[in-house]
mmCIF file of C-alpha atoms and ligand atoms in Angstrom:
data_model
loop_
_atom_site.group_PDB
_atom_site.id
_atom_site.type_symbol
_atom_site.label_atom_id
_atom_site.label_comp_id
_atom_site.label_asym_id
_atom_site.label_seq_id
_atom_site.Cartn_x
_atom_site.Cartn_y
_atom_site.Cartn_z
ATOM 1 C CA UNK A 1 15.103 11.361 -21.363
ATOM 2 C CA UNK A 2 15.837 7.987 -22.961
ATOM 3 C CA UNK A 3 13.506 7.484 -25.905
ATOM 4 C CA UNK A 4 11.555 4.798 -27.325
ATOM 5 C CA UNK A 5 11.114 3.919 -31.186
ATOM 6 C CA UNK A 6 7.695 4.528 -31.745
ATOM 7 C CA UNK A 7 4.455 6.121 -30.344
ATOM 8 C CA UNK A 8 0.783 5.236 -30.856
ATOM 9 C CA UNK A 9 -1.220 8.140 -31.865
ATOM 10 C CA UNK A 10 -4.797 7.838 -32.763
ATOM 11 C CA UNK A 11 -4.749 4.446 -33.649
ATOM 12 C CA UNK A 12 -1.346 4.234 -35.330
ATOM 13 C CA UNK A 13 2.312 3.887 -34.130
ATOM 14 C CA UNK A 14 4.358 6.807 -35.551
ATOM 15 C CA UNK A 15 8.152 6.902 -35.176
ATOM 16 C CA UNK A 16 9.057 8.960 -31.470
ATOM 17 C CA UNK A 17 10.190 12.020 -32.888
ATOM 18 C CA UNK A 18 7.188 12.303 -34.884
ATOM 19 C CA UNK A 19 4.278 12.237 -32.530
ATOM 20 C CA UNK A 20 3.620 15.870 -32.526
ATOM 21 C CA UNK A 21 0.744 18.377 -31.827
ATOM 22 C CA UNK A 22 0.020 21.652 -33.203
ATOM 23 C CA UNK A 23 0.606 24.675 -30.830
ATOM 24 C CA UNK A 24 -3.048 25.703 -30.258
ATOM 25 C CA UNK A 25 -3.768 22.009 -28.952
ATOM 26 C CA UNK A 26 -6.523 22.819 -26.363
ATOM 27 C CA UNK A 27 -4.910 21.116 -23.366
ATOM 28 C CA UNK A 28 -1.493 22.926 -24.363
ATOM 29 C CA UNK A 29 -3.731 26.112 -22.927
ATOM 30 C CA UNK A 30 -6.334 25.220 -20.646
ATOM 31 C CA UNK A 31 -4.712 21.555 -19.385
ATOM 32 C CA UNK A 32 -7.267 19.650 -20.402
ATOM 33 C CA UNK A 33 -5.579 16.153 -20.557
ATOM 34 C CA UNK A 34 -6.176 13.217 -19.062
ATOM 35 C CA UNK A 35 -3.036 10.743 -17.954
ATOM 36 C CA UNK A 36 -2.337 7.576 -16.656
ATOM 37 C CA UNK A 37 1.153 5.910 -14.839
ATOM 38 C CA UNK A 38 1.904 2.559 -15.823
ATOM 39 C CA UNK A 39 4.802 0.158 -15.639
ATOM 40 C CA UNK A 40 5.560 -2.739 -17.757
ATOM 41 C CA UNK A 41 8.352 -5.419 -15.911
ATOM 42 C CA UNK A 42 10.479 -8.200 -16.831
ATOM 43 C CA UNK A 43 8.408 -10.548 -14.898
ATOM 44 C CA UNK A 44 9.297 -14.935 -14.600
ATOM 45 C CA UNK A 45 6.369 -14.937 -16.347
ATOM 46 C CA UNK A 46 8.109 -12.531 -18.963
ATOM 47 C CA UNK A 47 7.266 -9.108 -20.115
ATOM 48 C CA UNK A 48 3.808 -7.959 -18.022
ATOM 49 C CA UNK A 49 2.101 -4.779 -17.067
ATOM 50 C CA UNK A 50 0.840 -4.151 -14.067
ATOM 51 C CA UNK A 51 -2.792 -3.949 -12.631
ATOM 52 C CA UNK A 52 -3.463 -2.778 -16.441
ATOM 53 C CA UNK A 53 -7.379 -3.222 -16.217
ATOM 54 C CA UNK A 54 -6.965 -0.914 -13.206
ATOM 55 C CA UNK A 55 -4.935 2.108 -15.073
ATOM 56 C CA UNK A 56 -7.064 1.688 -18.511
ATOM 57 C CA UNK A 57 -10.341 2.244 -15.661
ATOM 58 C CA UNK A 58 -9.325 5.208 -14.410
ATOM 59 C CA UNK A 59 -8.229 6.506 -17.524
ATOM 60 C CA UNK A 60 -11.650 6.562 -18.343
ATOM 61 C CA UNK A 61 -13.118 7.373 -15.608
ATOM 62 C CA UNK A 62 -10.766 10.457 -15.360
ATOM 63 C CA UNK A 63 -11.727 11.246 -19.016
ATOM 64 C CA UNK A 64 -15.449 10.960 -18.207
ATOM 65 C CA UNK A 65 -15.082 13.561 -15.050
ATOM 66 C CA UNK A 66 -13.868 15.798 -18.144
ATOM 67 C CA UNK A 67 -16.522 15.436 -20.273
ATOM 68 C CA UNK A 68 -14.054 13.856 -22.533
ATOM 69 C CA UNK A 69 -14.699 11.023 -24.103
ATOM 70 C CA UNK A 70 -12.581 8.712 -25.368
ATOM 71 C CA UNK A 71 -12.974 7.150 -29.033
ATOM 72 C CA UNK A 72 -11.803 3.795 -27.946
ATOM 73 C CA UNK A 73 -13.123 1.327 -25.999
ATOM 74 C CA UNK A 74 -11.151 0.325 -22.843
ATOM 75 C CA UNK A 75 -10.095 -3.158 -24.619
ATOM 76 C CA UNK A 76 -9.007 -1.044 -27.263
ATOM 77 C CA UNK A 77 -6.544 1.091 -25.804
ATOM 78 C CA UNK A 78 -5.765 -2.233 -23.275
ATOM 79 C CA UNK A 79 -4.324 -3.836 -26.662
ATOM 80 C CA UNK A 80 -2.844 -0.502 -27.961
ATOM 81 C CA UNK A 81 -0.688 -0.145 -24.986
ATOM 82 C CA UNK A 82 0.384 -3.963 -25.243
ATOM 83 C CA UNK A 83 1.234 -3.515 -29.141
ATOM 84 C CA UNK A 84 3.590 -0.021 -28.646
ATOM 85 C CA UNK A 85 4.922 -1.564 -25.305
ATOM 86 C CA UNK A 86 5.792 -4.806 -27.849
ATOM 87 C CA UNK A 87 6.614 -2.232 -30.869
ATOM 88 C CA UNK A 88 9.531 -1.270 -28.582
ATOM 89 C CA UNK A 89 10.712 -4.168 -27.722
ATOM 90 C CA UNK A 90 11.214 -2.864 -24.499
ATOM 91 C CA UNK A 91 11.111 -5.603 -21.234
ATOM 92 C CA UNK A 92 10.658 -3.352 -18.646
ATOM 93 C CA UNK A 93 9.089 0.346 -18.940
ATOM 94 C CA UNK A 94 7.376 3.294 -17.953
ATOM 95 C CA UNK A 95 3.729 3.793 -20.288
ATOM 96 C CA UNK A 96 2.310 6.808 -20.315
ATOM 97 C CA UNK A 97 -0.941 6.831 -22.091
ATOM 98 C CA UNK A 98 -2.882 10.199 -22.618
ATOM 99 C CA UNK A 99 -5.974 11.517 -23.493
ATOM 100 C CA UNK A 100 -6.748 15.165 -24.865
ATOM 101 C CA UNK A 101 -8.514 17.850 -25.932
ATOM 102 C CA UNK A 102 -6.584 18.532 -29.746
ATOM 103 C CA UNK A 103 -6.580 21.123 -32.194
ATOM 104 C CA UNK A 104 -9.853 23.124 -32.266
ATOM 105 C CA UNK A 105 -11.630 26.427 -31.265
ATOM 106 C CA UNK A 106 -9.872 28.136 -28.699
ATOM 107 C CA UNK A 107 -11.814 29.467 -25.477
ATOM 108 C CA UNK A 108 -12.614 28.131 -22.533
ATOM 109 C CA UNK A 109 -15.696 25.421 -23.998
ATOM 110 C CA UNK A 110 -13.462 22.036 -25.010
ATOM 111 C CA UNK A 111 -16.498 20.319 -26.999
ATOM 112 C CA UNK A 112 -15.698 21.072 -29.856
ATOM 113 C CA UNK A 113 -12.358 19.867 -30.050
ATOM 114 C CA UNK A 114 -11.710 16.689 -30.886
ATOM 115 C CA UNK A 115 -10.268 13.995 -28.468
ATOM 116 C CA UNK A 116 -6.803 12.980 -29.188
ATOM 117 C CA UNK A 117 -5.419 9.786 -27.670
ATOM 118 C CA UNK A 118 -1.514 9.156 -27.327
ATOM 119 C CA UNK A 119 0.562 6.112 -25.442
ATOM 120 C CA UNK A 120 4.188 6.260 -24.959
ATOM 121 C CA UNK A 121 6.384 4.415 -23.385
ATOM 122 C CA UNK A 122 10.255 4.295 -22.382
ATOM 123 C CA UNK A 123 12.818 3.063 -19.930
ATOM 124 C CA UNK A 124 12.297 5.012 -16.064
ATOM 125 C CA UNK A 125 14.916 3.244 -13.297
ATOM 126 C CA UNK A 126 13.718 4.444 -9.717
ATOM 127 C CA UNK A 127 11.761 7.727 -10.091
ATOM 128 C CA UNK A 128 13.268 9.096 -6.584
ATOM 129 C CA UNK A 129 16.420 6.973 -7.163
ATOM 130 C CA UNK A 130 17.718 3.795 -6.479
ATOM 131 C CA UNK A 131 19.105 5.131 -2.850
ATOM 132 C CA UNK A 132 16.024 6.458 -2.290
ATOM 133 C CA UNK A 133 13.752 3.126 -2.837
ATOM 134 C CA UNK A 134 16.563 1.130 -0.576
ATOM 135 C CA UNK A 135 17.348 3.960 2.428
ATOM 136 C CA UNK A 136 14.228 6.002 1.971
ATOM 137 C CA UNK A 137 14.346 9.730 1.270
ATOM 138 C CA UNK A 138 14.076 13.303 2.858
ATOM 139 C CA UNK A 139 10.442 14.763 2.322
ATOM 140 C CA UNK A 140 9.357 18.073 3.158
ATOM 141 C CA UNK A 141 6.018 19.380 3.922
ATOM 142 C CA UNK A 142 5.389 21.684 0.802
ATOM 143 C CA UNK A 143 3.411 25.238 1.805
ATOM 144 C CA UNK A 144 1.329 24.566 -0.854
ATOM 145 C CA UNK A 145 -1.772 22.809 -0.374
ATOM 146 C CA UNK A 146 -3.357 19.814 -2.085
ATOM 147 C CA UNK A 147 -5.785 21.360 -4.603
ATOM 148 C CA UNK A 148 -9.149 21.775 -3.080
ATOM 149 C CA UNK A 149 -11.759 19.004 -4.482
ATOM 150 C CA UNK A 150 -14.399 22.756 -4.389
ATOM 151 C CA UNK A 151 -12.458 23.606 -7.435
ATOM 152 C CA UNK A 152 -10.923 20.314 -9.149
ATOM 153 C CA UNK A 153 -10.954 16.870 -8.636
ATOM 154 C CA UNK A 154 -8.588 14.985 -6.864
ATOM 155 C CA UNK A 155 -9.790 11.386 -7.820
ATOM 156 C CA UNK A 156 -9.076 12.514 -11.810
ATOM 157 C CA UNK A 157 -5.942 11.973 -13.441
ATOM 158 C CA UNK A 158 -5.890 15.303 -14.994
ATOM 159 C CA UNK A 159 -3.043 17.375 -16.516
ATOM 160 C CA UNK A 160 -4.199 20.811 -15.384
ATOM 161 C CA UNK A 161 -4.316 19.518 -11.798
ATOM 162 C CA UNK A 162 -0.379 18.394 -11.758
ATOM 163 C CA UNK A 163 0.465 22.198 -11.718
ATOM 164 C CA UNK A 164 -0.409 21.761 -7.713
ATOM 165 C CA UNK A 165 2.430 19.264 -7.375
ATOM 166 C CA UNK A 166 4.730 20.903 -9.941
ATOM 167 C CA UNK A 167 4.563 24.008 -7.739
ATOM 168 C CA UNK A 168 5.025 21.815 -4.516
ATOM 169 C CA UNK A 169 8.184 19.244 -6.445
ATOM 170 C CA UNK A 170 9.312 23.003 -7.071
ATOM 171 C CA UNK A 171 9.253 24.419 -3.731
ATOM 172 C CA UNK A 172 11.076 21.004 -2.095
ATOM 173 C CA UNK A 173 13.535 20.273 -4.640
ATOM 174 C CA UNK A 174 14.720 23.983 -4.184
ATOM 175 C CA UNK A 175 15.352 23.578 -0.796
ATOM 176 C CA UNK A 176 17.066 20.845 -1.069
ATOM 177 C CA UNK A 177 14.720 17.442 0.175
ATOM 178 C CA UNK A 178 13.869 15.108 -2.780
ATOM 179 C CA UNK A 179 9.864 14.978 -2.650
ATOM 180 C CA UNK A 180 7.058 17.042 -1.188
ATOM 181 C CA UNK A 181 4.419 16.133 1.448
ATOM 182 C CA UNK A 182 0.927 17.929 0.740
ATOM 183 C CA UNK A 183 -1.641 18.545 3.119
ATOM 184 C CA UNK A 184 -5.203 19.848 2.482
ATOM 185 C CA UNK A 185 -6.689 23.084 3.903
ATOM 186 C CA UNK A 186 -7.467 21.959 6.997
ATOM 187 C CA UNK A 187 -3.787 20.728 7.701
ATOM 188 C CA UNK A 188 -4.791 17.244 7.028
ATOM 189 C CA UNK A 189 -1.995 15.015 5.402
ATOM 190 C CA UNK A 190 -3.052 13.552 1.785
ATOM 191 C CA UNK A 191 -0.380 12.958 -0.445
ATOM 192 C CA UNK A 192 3.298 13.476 -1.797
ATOM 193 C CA UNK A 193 3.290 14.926 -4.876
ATOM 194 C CA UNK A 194 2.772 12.033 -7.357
ATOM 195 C CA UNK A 195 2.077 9.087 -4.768
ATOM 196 C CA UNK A 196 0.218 8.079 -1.898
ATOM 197 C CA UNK A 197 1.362 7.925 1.808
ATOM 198 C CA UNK A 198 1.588 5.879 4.676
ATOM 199 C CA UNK A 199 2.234 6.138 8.098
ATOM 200 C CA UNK A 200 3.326 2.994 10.815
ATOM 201 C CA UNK A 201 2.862 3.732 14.667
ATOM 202 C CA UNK A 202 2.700 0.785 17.201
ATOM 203 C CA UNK A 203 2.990 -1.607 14.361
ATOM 204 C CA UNK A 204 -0.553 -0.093 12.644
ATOM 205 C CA UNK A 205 -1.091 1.514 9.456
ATOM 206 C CA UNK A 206 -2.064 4.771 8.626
ATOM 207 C CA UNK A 207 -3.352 5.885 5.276
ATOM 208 C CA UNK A 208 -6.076 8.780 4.267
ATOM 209 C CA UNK A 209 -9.030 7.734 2.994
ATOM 210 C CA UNK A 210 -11.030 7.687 -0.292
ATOM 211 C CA UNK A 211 -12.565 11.190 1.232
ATOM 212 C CA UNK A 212 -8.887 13.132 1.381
ATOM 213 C CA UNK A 213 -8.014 15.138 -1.402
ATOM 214 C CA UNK A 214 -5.689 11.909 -2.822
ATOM 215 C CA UNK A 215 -5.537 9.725 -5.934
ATOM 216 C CA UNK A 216 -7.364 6.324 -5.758
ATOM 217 C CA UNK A 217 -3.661 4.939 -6.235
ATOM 218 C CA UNK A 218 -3.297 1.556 -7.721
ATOM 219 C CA UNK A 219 -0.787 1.038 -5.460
ATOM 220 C CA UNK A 220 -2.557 1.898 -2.588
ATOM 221 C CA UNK A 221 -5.203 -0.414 -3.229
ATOM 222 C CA UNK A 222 -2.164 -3.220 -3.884
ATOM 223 C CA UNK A 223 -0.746 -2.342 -0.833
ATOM 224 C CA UNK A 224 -4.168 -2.167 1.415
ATOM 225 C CA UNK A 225 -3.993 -6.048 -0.021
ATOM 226 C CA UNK A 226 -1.120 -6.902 0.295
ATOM 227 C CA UNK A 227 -1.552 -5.786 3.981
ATOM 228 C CA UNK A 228 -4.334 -8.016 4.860
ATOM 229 C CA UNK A 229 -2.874 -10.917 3.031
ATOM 230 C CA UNK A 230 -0.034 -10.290 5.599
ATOM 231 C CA UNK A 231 -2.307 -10.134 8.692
ATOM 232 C CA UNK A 232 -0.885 -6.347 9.126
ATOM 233 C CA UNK A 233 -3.618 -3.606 10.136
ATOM 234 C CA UNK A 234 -4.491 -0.771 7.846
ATOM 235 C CA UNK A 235 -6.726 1.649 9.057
ATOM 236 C CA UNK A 236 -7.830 4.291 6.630
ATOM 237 C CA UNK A 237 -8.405 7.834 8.400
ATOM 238 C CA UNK A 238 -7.017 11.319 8.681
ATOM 239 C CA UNK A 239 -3.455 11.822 9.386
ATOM 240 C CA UNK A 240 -2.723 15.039 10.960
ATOM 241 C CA UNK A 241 0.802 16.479 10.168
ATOM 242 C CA UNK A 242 2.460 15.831 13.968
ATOM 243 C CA UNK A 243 1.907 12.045 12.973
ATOM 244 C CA UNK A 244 4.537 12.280 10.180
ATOM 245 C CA UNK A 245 7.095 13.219 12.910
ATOM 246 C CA UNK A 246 6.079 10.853 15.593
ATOM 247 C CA UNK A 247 5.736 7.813 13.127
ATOM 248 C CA UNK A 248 7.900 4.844 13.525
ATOM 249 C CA UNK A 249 7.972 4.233 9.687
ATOM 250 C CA UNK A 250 6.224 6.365 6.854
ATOM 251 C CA UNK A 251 6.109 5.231 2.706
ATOM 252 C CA UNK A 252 5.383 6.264 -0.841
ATOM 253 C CA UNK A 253 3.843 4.362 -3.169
ATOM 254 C CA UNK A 254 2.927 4.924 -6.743
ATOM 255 C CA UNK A 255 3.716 3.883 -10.204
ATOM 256 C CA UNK A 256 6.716 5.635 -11.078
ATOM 257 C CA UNK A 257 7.861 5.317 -7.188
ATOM 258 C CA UNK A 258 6.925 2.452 -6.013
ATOM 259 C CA UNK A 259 7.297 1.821 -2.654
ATOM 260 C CA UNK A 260 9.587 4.297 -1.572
ATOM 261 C CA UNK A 261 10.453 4.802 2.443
ATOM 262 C CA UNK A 262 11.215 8.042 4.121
ATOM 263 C CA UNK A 263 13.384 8.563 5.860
ATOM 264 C CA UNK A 264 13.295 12.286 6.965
ATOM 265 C CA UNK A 265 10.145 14.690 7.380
ATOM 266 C CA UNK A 266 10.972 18.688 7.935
ATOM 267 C CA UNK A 267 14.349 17.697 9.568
ATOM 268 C CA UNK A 268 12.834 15.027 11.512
ATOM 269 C CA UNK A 269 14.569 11.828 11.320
ATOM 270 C CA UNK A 270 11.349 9.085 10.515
ATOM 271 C CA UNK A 271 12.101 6.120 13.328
ATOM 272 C CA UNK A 272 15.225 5.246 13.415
ATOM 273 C CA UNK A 273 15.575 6.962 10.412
ATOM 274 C CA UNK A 274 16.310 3.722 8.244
ATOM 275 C CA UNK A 275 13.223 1.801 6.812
ATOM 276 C CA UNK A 276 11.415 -0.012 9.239
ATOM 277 C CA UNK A 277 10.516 -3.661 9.740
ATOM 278 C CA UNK A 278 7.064 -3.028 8.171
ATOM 279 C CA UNK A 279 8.110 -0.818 5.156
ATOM 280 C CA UNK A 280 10.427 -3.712 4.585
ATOM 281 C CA UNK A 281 8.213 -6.618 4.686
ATOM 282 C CA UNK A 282 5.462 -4.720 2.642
ATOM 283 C CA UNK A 283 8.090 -3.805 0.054
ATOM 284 C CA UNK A 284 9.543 -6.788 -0.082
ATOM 285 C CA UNK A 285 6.158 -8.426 -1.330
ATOM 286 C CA UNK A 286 5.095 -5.654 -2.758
ATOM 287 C CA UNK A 287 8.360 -6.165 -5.371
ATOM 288 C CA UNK A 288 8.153 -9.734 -5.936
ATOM 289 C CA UNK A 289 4.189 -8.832 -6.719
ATOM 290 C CA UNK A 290 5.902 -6.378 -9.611
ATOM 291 C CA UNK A 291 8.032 -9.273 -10.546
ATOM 292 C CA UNK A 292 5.988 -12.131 -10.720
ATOM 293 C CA UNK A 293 7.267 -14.034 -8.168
ATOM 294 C CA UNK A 294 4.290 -14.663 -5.604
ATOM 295 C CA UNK A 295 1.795 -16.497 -6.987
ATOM 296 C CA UNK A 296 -0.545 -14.745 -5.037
ATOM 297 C CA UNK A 297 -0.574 -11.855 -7.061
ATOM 298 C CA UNK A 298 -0.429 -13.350 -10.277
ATOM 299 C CA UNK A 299 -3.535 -12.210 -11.636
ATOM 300 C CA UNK A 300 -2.170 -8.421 -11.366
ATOM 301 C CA UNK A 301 -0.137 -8.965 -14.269
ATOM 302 C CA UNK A 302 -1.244 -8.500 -18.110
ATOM 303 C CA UNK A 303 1.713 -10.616 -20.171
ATOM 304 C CA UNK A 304 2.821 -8.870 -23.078
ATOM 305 C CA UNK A 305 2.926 -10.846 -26.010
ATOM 306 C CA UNK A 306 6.581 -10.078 -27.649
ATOM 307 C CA UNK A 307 6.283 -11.603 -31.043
ATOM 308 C CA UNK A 308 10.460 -11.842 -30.907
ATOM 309 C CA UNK A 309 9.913 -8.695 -33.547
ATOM 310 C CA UNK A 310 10.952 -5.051 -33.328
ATOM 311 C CA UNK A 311 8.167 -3.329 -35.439
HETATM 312 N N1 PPE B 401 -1.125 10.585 -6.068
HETATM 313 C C1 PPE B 401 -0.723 11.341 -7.121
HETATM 314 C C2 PPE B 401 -0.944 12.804 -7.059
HETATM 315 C C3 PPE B 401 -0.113 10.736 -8.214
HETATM 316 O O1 PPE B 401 0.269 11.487 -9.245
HETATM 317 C C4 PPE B 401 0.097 9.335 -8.214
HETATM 318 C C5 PPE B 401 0.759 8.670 -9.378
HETATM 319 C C6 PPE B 401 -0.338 8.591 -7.108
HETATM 320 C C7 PPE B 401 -0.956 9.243 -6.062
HETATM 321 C C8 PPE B 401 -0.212 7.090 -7.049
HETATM 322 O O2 PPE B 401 -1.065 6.461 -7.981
HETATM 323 P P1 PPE B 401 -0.729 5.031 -8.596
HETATM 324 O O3 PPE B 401 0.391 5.222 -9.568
HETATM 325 O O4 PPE B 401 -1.980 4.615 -9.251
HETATM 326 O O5 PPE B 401 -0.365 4.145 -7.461
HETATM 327 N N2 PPE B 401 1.722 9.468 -10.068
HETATM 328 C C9 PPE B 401 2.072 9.140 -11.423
HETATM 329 C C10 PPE B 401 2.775 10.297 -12.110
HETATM 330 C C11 PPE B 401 4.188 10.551 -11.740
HETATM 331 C C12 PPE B 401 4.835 11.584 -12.642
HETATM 332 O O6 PPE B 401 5.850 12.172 -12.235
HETATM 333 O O7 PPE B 401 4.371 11.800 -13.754
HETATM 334 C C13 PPE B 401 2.841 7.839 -11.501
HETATM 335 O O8 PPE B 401 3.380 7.369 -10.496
HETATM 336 O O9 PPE B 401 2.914 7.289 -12.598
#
């Protein structure tokens, strides 16, 4: 992967190949990190990040579902990820700031190890390609199912849980389709593996609600505005799994995706299987919202001050 210069660790930035952890790390075992997704771009109003205030939120809110709490403040870790984003010198990137359980007692109870808190960053293009953002790609419905909110929580950010969406990438990838669809135990649709969906019939919107097993995604929420600013109708409900076939249009959105179409669900062609007129306008925004250029959305971006300096 391409690598940055430095890392912040605890409160410092430490060259990249020196932000390290010792092998009995606690959430090396038991997964007991918290994460978030974030994405700087090279905005007209130069370097920004995105919804920031949003991500550092459910940072901590994922870390207090954990019982984990973080020895920053949320301004804190806001400026932290602005000064190793800066200490980069990188324009556009992918940040990845994480919280976790460190080097302490092993077993099961995490409170007695102490809370580690790491932010990295680095150039990611199109996480399912740049073919895949402008044609859309070929999902398949993984046989795994969306881990059950009676034994984790969904609405957390949580290492431990991604192993549900590793298995499902897993299960896709080897057969051949580029991202996995995951439904909940009841067959219900909630989510591709590391974004959240969308389904267009008759010109509506389609997305599961706050009460599906799904990830309060920033870019959901953008999107849900974006929507309304447009005048186009999202209604937030179940989506049973027949819908993903007989949909006109059906999207991804998330961080490291974006908005990505699909094209293709099980060997069903989506529509006419090209992105649709509503993917399209809704992207189309959604980008220049990433980018700076609507006004509108303006206030979603947090400016990075550059300095002109590489630390
Ligand atoms: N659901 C899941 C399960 C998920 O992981 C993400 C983000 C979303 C929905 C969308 O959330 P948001 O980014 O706030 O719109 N997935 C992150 C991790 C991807 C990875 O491979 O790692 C991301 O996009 O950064």
């Amino acid at each position: 992967m391409p690598q940055a210069d430095v890392i912040w660790k605890n409160g410092e930035l430490v060259p990249w190949d020196e932000a390290k952890v010792h092998v009995l790390t606690h959430a090396l075992h038991y997964g007991t990190g918290v994460f978030e997704g974030v994405r700087c771009y090279d905005t007209e109003i130069g370097p920004a990040i995105f919804r920031h205030p949003e991500h550092v939120a459910r940072l901590f809110a994922s870390s207090e579902l954990y019982y984990m709490p973080v020895p920053y403040t949320p301004e804190q870790i806001r400026q932290a990820t602005l000064d190793t984003v800066a200490a980069n010198g990188l324009r556009s990137c992918y940040i990845r700031p994480l919280v976790f359980r460190g080097e302490g007692p092993m077993g099961l109870s995490p409170l007695d190890s102490p809370v580690d808190v790491i932010i990295a960053c680095w150039e990611w293009g199109a996480y399912l390609g740049e073919e895949g953002k402008a044609k859309g790609v070929r999902a398949k419905v993984s046989s795994w199912r969306r881990l059950s909110p009676a034994g984790l929580i969904p609405h957390a950010k949580a290492s431990g849980q991604y192993l549900n969406s590793v298995l499902a990438k897993i299960e896709v990838t080897k057969a051949g389709y580029e991202e996995a669809i995951l439904l909940d135990e009841q067959g219900v649709v909630n989510e591709g593996s590391g974004e959240n969906i969308f389904v267009v019939r008759d010109g509506r919107v389609f997305t599961p609600p706050q009460s599906a097993s799904i990830l309060d995604g920033v870019n959901r929420r953008s999107i849900l505005q974006i929507a309304a600013d447009l005048g186009v109708e999202v209604v937030e409900r179940d989506i049973a799994r027949a819908e993903l076939y007989l949909a006109d249009e059906v999207f991804l959105t998330g961080t490291a995706a974006e908005l990505t179409p699909v094209r293709e669900i099980d060997d069903h062609r989506v529509g006419t299987g090209e992105p649709g007129p509503v993917t399209r306008e809704l992207q189309r925004v959604f980008e220049d919202a990433l980018h700076g250029r609507d006004e509108r959305y303006r206030g979603w971006l947090d400016p990075v001050p550059m300095d002109g300096t590489k630390a």
